[in-house]
CSV table of C-alpha atoms and ligand atoms in Angstrom, one decimal:
chain,number,residue,atom,x,y,z
A,23,MET,CA,43.8,40.8,23.4
A,24,ASP,CA,43.3,38.1,20.7
A,25,PRO,CA,42.1,39.4,17.4
A,26,ALA,CA,38.5,38.4,16.5
A,27,PRO,CA,38.5,35.2,14.5
A,28,PRO,CA,37.7,35.8,10.8
A,29,ALA,CA,34.0,35.7,10.2
A,30,PRO,CA,33.0,32.5,8.4
A,31,ALA,CA,32.3,33.1,4.7
A,32,ILE,CA,28.6,33.4,3.8
A,33,ARG,CA,27.5,30.9,1.3
A,34,LEU,CA,24.3,29.8,-0.3
A,35,LEU,CA,23.2,26.4,1.0
A,36,PRO,CA,23.0,23.5,-1.4
A,37,GLU,CA,19.4,23.1,-2.6
A,38,GLU,CA,19.1,19.7,-0.8
A,39,VAL,CA,20.0,21.3,2.5
A,40,ALA,CA,17.7,24.3,2.0
A,41,ASN,CA,14.9,21.8,1.2
A,42,GLN,CA,15.5,19.9,4.4
A,43,ILE,CA,15.4,23.0,6.4
A,44,ALA,CA,12.1,24.0,4.8
A,45,ALA,CA,10.8,20.5,5.4
A,46,GLY,CA,11.2,21.2,9.1
A,47,GLU,CA,8.4,23.8,8.9
A,48,VAL,CA,6.0,21.9,6.7
A,49,VAL,CA,6.6,18.2,7.6
A,50,GLU,CA,6.3,18.0,11.3
A,51,ARG,CA,5.1,14.4,11.4
A,52,PRO,CA,3.5,11.8,9.1
A,53,ALA,CA,0.1,13.4,9.5
A,54,SER,CA,1.5,16.6,7.9
A,55,VAL,CA,2.4,14.6,4.8
A,56,LEU,CA,-1.1,13.2,4.6
A,57,LYS,CA,-2.6,16.6,4.9
A,58,GLU,CA,-0.4,18.2,2.3
A,59,LEU,CA,-0.9,15.4,-0.2
A,60,VAL,CA,-4.7,15.3,0.2
A,61,GLU,CA,-4.9,19.1,0.0
A,62,ASN,CA,-3.1,18.8,-3.4
A,63,SER,CA,-5.6,16.2,-4.5
A,64,LEU,CA,-8.5,18.5,-3.5
A,65,ASP,CA,-6.9,21.5,-5.2
A,66,ALA,CA,-6.6,19.3,-8.4
A,67,GLY,CA,-10.3,18.8,-8.3
A,68,ALA,CA,-10.3,15.2,-7.3
A,69,GLY,CA,-13.7,13.4,-6.9
A,70,ARG,CA,-12.1,10.3,-5.3
A,71,ILE,CA,-9.1,10.1,-3.0
A,72,ALA,CA,-7.6,6.9,-1.7
A,73,VAL,CA,-5.1,7.1,1.2
A,74,ASP,CA,-3.0,4.2,2.4
A,75,VAL,CA,-0.7,4.3,5.4
A,76,ALA,CA,1.4,1.8,7.2
A,77,ALA,CA,3.4,1.7,10.4
A,78,GLY,CA,2.1,5.1,11.6
A,79,GLY,CA,3.1,6.6,8.3
A,80,ARG,CA,6.8,5.9,8.8
A,81,ARG,CA,6.9,3.2,6.3
A,82,LEU,CA,4.2,4.4,3.9
A,83,ILE,CA,1.8,7.2,3.1
A,84,ARG,CA,0.2,6.9,-0.3
A,85,VAL,CA,-2.4,9.2,-1.8
A,86,VAL,CA,-4.0,8.5,-5.1
A,87,ASP,CA,-6.5,10.8,-6.8
A,88,ASP,CA,-8.5,11.2,-9.9
A,89,GLY,CA,-7.8,14.9,-10.2
A,90,ALA,CA,-6.4,16.9,-13.1
A,91,GLY,CA,-3.0,15.4,-13.1
A,92,MET,CA,0.3,16.8,-14.3
A,93,GLY,CA,2.1,16.6,-17.6
A,94,PRO,CA,5.7,15.3,-17.8
A,95,ASP,CA,7.3,18.8,-17.5
A,96,ASP,CA,5.1,19.8,-14.6
A,97,LEU,CA,6.0,16.6,-12.8
A,98,LEU,CA,9.6,17.8,-12.3
A,99,LEU,CA,8.6,21.4,-11.7
A,100,ALA,CA,6.2,20.4,-8.9
A,101,LEU,CA,9.2,19.1,-7.0
A,102,GLU,CA,11.1,22.5,-7.2
A,103,ARG,CA,10.7,24.9,-4.3
A,104,HIS,CA,8.4,27.9,-4.9
A,105,ALA,CA,6.9,26.2,-7.9
A,106,THR,CA,3.2,26.4,-7.8
A,107,SER,CA,0.3,26.5,-10.3
A,108,LYS,CA,-1.9,28.2,-7.7
A,109,VAL,CA,-0.7,31.8,-7.4
A,110,ALA,CA,1.4,33.9,-9.8
A,111,SER,CA,1.8,37.2,-8.1
A,112,ALA,CA,1.6,38.9,-4.7
A,113,GLU,CA,-1.9,40.1,-5.5
A,114,ASP,CA,-3.0,36.5,-5.9
A,115,LEU,CA,-2.1,35.9,-2.3
A,116,VAL,CA,-5.0,38.2,-1.3
A,117,GLY,CA,-8.0,36.1,-1.6
A,118,VAL,CA,-6.3,32.9,-2.4
A,119,ALA,CA,-9.0,30.2,-2.9
A,120,SER,CA,-6.9,27.0,-3.1
A,121,LEU,CA,-5.7,25.1,-0.1
A,122,GLY,CA,-2.0,25.3,-1.2
A,123,PHE,CA,-0.2,28.3,-2.6
A,124,ARG,CA,3.4,28.2,-1.2
A,125,GLY,CA,4.9,25.7,-3.6
A,126,GLU,CA,6.7,24.1,-0.7
A,127,ALA,CA,5.0,20.9,0.2
A,128,LEU,CA,6.2,18.4,-2.4
A,129,PRO,CA,9.9,19.5,-2.4
A,130,SER,CA,9.8,19.5,1.4
A,131,ILE,CA,8.4,16.0,1.6
A,132,ALA,CA,10.7,14.7,-1.1
A,133,ALA,CA,13.7,16.1,0.8
A,134,VAL,CA,13.0,13.9,3.8
A,135,SER,CA,11.7,10.6,2.3
A,136,ARG,CA,11.8,8.3,-0.7
A,137,LEU,CA,9.0,9.7,-2.9
A,138,THR,CA,7.4,8.5,-6.0
A,139,LEU,CA,5.2,10.9,-8.0
A,140,ARG,CA,3.2,9.5,-10.9
A,141,SER,CA,0.7,11.4,-12.8
A,142,ARG,CA,-1.3,11.7,-16.0
A,143,PRO,CA,-3.5,14.5,-17.2
A,144,ALA,CA,-6.5,13.8,-19.4
A,145,TRP,CA,-4.7,15.1,-22.5
A,146,ALA,CA,-1.7,12.8,-22.2
A,147,GLU,CA,-1.6,9.3,-23.5
A,148,ALA,CA,1.1,8.1,-21.1
A,149,GLY,CA,1.8,9.0,-17.6
A,150,GLY,CA,5.0,10.2,-16.1
A,151,GLN,CA,6.8,9.0,-13.0
A,152,VAL,CA,9.6,10.5,-10.9
A,153,ARG,CA,11.4,8.8,-8.1
A,154,VAL,CA,13.2,11.0,-5.5
A,155,GLU,CA,15.3,10.0,-2.6
A,156,GLY,CA,16.2,12.5,0.1
A,157,GLY,CA,15.6,15.3,-2.5
A,158,VAL,CA,17.8,13.7,-5.2
A,159,ILE,CA,16.0,12.7,-8.4
A,160,ARG,CA,16.8,9.0,-9.1
A,161,GLU,CA,14.6,8.2,-12.0
A,162,VAL,CA,12.3,9.8,-14.5
A,163,SER,CA,10.2,7.5,-16.7
A,164,GLU,CA,7.1,7.1,-18.7
A,165,VAL,CA,4.4,4.8,-17.3
A,166,GLY,CA,0.9,3.6,-18.1
A,167,CYS,CA,-1.5,4.9,-15.4
A,168,PRO,CA,-5.0,6.2,-15.0
A,169,MET,CA,-5.8,9.9,-15.1
A,170,GLY,CA,-4.9,11.6,-11.9
A,171,THR,CA,-2.0,11.5,-9.5
A,172,LEU,CA,-0.3,9.1,-7.2
A,173,VAL,CA,2.2,10.2,-4.5
A,174,GLU,CA,3.9,7.5,-2.5
A,175,VAL,CA,6.0,8.5,0.4
A,176,LYS,CA,8.2,5.8,2.0
A,177,ASP,CA,10.7,5.9,4.9
A,178,LEU,CA,9.8,9.3,6.1
A,179,PHE,CA,12.8,11.1,7.8
A,180,PHE,CA,15.2,8.3,6.8
A,181,ASN,CA,17.8,10.9,6.2
A,182,THR,CA,17.0,13.2,9.1
A,183,PRO,CA,17.7,11.2,12.3
A,184,ALA,CA,16.9,14.1,14.6
A,185,ARG,CA,13.4,14.3,13.2
A,186,ARG,CA,12.9,10.6,13.3
A,187,LYS,CA,13.7,10.6,17.0
A,188,PHE,CA,11.0,13.0,17.7
A,189,LEU,CA,8.3,10.8,16.2
A,190,LYS,CA,6.0,9.3,18.8
A,191,SER,CA,4.9,5.7,19.0
A,192,GLN,CA,3.2,4.1,16.0
A,193,ALA,CA,-0.1,4.3,17.8
A,194,THR,CA,0.2,8.0,18.5
A,195,GLU,CA,1.3,8.8,14.9
A,196,SER,CA,-1.6,6.6,13.6
A,197,GLY,CA,-4.0,8.7,15.7
A,198,HIS,CA,-2.6,11.9,14.2
A,199,LEU,CA,-2.9,10.4,10.7
A,200,ALA,CA,-6.6,9.4,11.3
A,201,ALA,CA,-7.4,12.8,12.8
A,202,ALA,CA,-5.9,14.6,9.8
A,203,LEU,CA,-8.0,12.4,7.5
A,204,VAL,CA,-11.2,13.0,9.4
A,205,ARG,CA,-10.7,16.8,9.2
A,206,LEU,CA,-10.1,16.6,5.4
A,207,ALA,CA,-13.0,14.2,4.8
A,208,LEU,CA,-15.3,16.5,6.9
A,209,SER,CA,-14.1,19.5,4.8
A,210,ARG,CA,-15.4,18.0,1.6
A,211,PRO,CA,-18.3,15.6,2.1
A,212,GLU,CA,-18.9,15.6,-1.7
A,213,VAL,CA,-15.5,13.9,-2.3
A,214,ALA,CA,-15.1,10.1,-1.9
A,215,PHE,CA,-12.4,9.1,0.6
A,216,ARG,CA,-11.0,5.6,1.2
A,217,TYR,CA,-8.6,5.2,4.1
A,218,LEU,CA,-6.6,2.1,4.5
A,219,VAL,CA,-4.4,1.4,7.5
A,220,GLY,CA,-2.0,-1.5,7.0
A,221,GLY,CA,-4.2,-2.7,4.2
A,222,GLN,CA,-7.4,-2.6,6.2
A,223,ALA,CA,-10.1,-0.2,5.2
A,224,LEU,CA,-10.9,2.1,8.1
A,225,TYR,CA,-13.1,4.5,6.2
A,226,ASP,CA,-14.8,4.1,2.9
A,227,LEU,CA,-16.9,7.2,2.3
A,228,PRO,CA,-18.7,7.5,-1.0
A,229,ALA,CA,-18.8,10.7,-3.1
A,230,GLY,CA,-21.7,13.1,-2.8
A,231,GLN,CA,-22.5,12.6,0.8
A,232,ASP,CA,-24.2,15.3,2.7
A,233,LEU,CA,-22.5,16.5,5.8
A,234,ALA,CA,-24.7,14.7,8.3
A,235,VAL,CA,-24.1,11.3,6.6
A,236,ARG,CA,-20.4,12.0,6.4
A,237,VAL,CA,-20.4,12.9,10.1
A,238,ALA,CA,-22.1,9.6,10.9
A,239,GLY,CA,-19.4,7.8,8.9
A,240,LEU,CA,-16.6,9.5,10.7
A,241,LEU,CA,-17.7,10.4,14.2
A,242,GLY,CA,-20.3,7.6,14.5
A,243,ARG,CA,-24.1,7.4,14.0
A,244,GLN,CA,-24.9,8.3,17.5
A,245,ALA,CA,-22.9,11.6,17.3
A,246,ALA,CA,-24.6,12.5,14.1
A,247,GLU,CA,-28.1,11.8,15.6
A,248,ASP,CA,-27.3,14.1,18.5
A,249,MET,CA,-26.4,17.0,16.3
A,250,LEU,CA,-28.6,19.8,14.9
A,251,ALA,CA,-28.2,21.6,11.6
A,252,VAL,CA,-26.9,25.1,11.6
A,253,ASP,CA,-27.5,27.5,8.7
A,254,GLU,CA,-27.0,31.2,9.2
A,255,GLN,CA,-25.9,34.2,7.5
A,256,GLN,CA,-24.3,37.0,9.5
A,257,GLY,CA,-23.1,40.0,7.5
A,258,PRO,CA,-20.5,38.7,5.1
A,259,ILE,CA,-20.2,35.3,6.8
A,260,ALA,CA,-22.3,32.3,6.0
A,261,LEU,CA,-22.2,29.6,8.7
A,262,SER,CA,-23.5,26.1,8.1
A,263,GLY,CA,-22.9,22.7,9.6
A,264,LEU,CA,-23.9,20.7,12.6
A,265,ALA,CA,-23.8,21.5,16.3
A,266,GLY,CA,-23.9,18.8,18.9
A,267,LEU,CA,-26.4,18.7,21.7
A,268,PRO,CA,-24.8,19.5,25.1
A,269,SER,CA,-25.1,15.8,26.0
A,270,LEU,CA,-22.4,15.1,23.4
A,271,SER,CA,-19.9,17.1,25.4
A,272,ARG,CA,-16.3,16.0,25.6
A,273,ALA,CA,-13.4,16.7,28.0
A,274,ALA,CA,-11.3,18.2,25.2
A,275,ALA,CA,-12.0,20.4,22.2
A,276,ASP,CA,-10.9,17.5,19.9
A,277,GLN,CA,-14.2,17.4,18.1
A,278,VAL,CA,-14.6,21.1,17.5
A,279,TYR,CA,-14.2,21.1,13.8
A,280,THR,CA,-14.1,24.6,12.3
A,281,PHE,CA,-13.5,25.2,8.6
A,282,VAL,CA,-13.0,28.5,6.9
A,283,ASN,CA,-13.7,28.4,3.2
A,284,GLY,CA,-13.2,24.7,3.2
A,285,ARG,CA,-9.9,24.7,5.1
A,286,PHE,CA,-9.7,23.2,8.6
A,287,VAL,CA,-8.5,25.9,11.0
A,288,ARG,CA,-7.7,25.8,14.7
A,289,ASP,CA,-8.5,29.4,15.5
A,290,ARG,CA,-8.6,31.0,19.0
A,291,VAL,CA,-11.4,33.4,18.0
A,292,LEU,CA,-13.5,30.7,16.5
A,293,LEU,CA,-13.0,28.4,19.4
A,294,HIS,CA,-13.9,31.1,21.8
A,295,ALA,CA,-17.1,31.9,19.8
A,296,VAL,CA,-18.1,28.2,19.9
A,297,ASN,CA,-17.5,28.0,23.7
A,298,GLN,CA,-19.5,31.1,24.1
A,299,ALA,CA,-22.4,29.7,22.2
A,300,TYR,CA,-22.5,26.7,24.6
A,301,HIS,CA,-22.0,28.9,27.7
A,302,GLY,CA,-24.3,27.7,30.5
A,303,LEU,CA,-25.4,24.7,28.5
A,304,MET,CA,-22.6,22.4,29.7
A,305,PRO,CA,-20.1,22.4,32.6
A,306,SER,CA,-17.3,25.0,31.9
A,307,ASP,CA,-14.7,22.2,31.6
A,308,ARG,CA,-16.6,20.4,28.9
A,309,ARG,CA,-16.3,21.1,25.1
A,310,PRO,CA,-19.0,20.6,22.5
A,311,VAL,CA,-18.9,18.6,19.3
A,312,VAL,CA,-19.4,20.8,16.3
A,313,VAL,CA,-18.7,20.7,12.5
A,314,LEU,CA,-19.0,24.2,11.3
A,315,HIS,CA,-18.2,25.6,7.9
A,316,LEU,CA,-17.7,29.4,7.6
A,317,SER,CA,-17.8,30.8,4.1
A,318,LEU,CA,-16.7,34.4,3.4
A,319,ASP,CA,-15.0,36.4,0.8
A,320,PRO,CA,-11.5,35.0,0.7
A,321,GLU,CA,-10.2,38.5,0.6
A,322,LEU,CA,-11.4,38.9,4.2
A,323,VAL,CA,-9.1,36.1,5.5
A,324,ASP,CA,-5.4,35.8,5.4
A,325,VAL,CA,-4.2,32.2,5.4
A,326,ASN,CA,-0.6,33.0,4.8
A,327,VAL,CA,0.2,33.1,8.6
A,328,HIS,CA,2.0,29.9,9.2
A,329,PRO,CA,3.5,27.2,6.9
A,330,ALA,CA,0.9,24.6,8.0
A,331,LYS,CA,-1.9,27.1,7.2
A,332,SER,CA,-3.9,25.9,10.2
A,333,GLU,CA,-4.2,29.5,11.5
A,334,VAL,CA,-5.9,32.3,9.8
A,335,ARG,CA,-6.3,36.0,10.4
A,336,PHE,CA,-9.6,37.6,9.8
A,337,ARG,CA,-9.6,41.1,8.5
A,338,GLU,CA,-11.5,43.3,11.1
A,339,GLN,CA,-10.8,40.5,13.7
B,584,LIG,N1,-2.3,15.6,-6.7
B,584,LIG,C1,-2.0,16.6,-7.6
B,584,LIG,N2,-2.6,16.7,-8.7
B,584,LIG,C2,-2.3,17.7,-9.7
B,584,LIG,N3,-1.3,18.5,-9.5
B,584,LIG,C3,-0.6,18.5,-8.3
B,584,LIG,C4,-0.9,17.5,-7.3
B,584,LIG,N4,0.0,17.7,-6.3
B,584,LIG,C5,0.8,18.7,-6.7
B,584,LIG,N5,0.4,19.2,-7.9
B,584,LIG,C6,1.1,20.3,-8.6
B,584,LIG,O1,2.3,20.5,-8.0
B,584,LIG,C7,2.5,21.9,-7.5
B,584,LIG,C8,3.3,21.8,-6.3
B,584,LIG,O2,2.7,21.2,-5.2
B,584,LIG,P1,3.0,21.7,-3.7
B,584,LIG,O3,2.1,21.0,-2.8
B,584,LIG,O4,4.5,21.6,-3.5
B,584,LIG,O5,2.7,23.2,-3.8
B,584,LIG,P2,1.3,24.0,-3.7
B,584,LIG,O6,0.2,23.1,-3.4
B,584,LIG,O7,1.2,24.9,-4.9
B,584,LIG,O8,1.6,24.9,-2.4
B,584,LIG,P3,1.8,24.5,-0.9
B,584,LIG,O9,3.2,24.3,-0.6
B,584,LIG,O10,1.1,25.6,-0.1
B,584,LIG,O11,1.1,23.2,-0.7
B,584,LIG,C9,1.1,22.3,-7.3
B,584,LIG,O12,1.0,23.8,-7.4
B,584,LIG,C10,0.3,21.6,-8.4
B,584,LIG,O13,0.4,22.4,-9.6
B,585,LIG,MG1,0.3,21.7,-1.8
């Protein structure tokens, strides 16, 4: 009998490789990049967010905000894995109120693209800029820039051919990008959003809109007119938003927008509850149009279920 071959030595992966692997979880497609970057802008308290995409996000995804910004030291730290300003301890994970908390998004995106990060906080006179290619820092410089942050992601998956191959057509990826933007813009009607596709403005939504006006801007005036306001408190859960008349029904649940504490979630329990509410009002193969915001004590929901955070667990589910 042949002796067993020697076991390969165990070794720590180089950081670039570890980041590429982590990127596989966070950056599924261009729309995931858009979502992560805009969530960072929202967490930074932005009042205005501009998003530019080109070629289905493969060539360009740029997010510019007027949020708190980062100082020069934080700029480099932000690109390190597990570096976050949003939680500091395990206890903080219980009841986390920010959209991000894993400290994974920026390094993951930087590992699989050519990324420029430029930022200036209010207290700094000059801004800082870092250029990264496939996770390797190429340039750190001082630049003049307005307060806030710009993240520009070019050539997504240029160094991960396997991932690139799984991208769908430009039209399909553009659809996913727009859908991600719509969810984010519905999550915060008070924040201004500008969305440009190949240089053309698709959405230009001013700040301070109420939900109905925002819904009209994103889903169309007719849809907004055929929706009724919902405002209820049930135990620890406050429910508010808009529910479509049965006549607005659709073949898919693609316009069932449910948000938990300002985060879009696709949750089985919530989807079921929505379908139940419309039971008997529309054919069983039709789905309603709803935009519903649930607010509850963050300690009652666990968002640390999946890297993309689109699933949650409710305590006492
Ligand atoms: N637009 C921005 N404005 C200000 N600070 C930002 C911005 N984007 C990122 N940062 C800073 O960089 C850090 C790292 O961002 P990153 O998205 O990688 O992690 P996170 O948001 O903390 O967690 P997650 O991985 O869950 O998104 C953030 O914690 C924040 O301090
Ligand atoms: Mg983040």
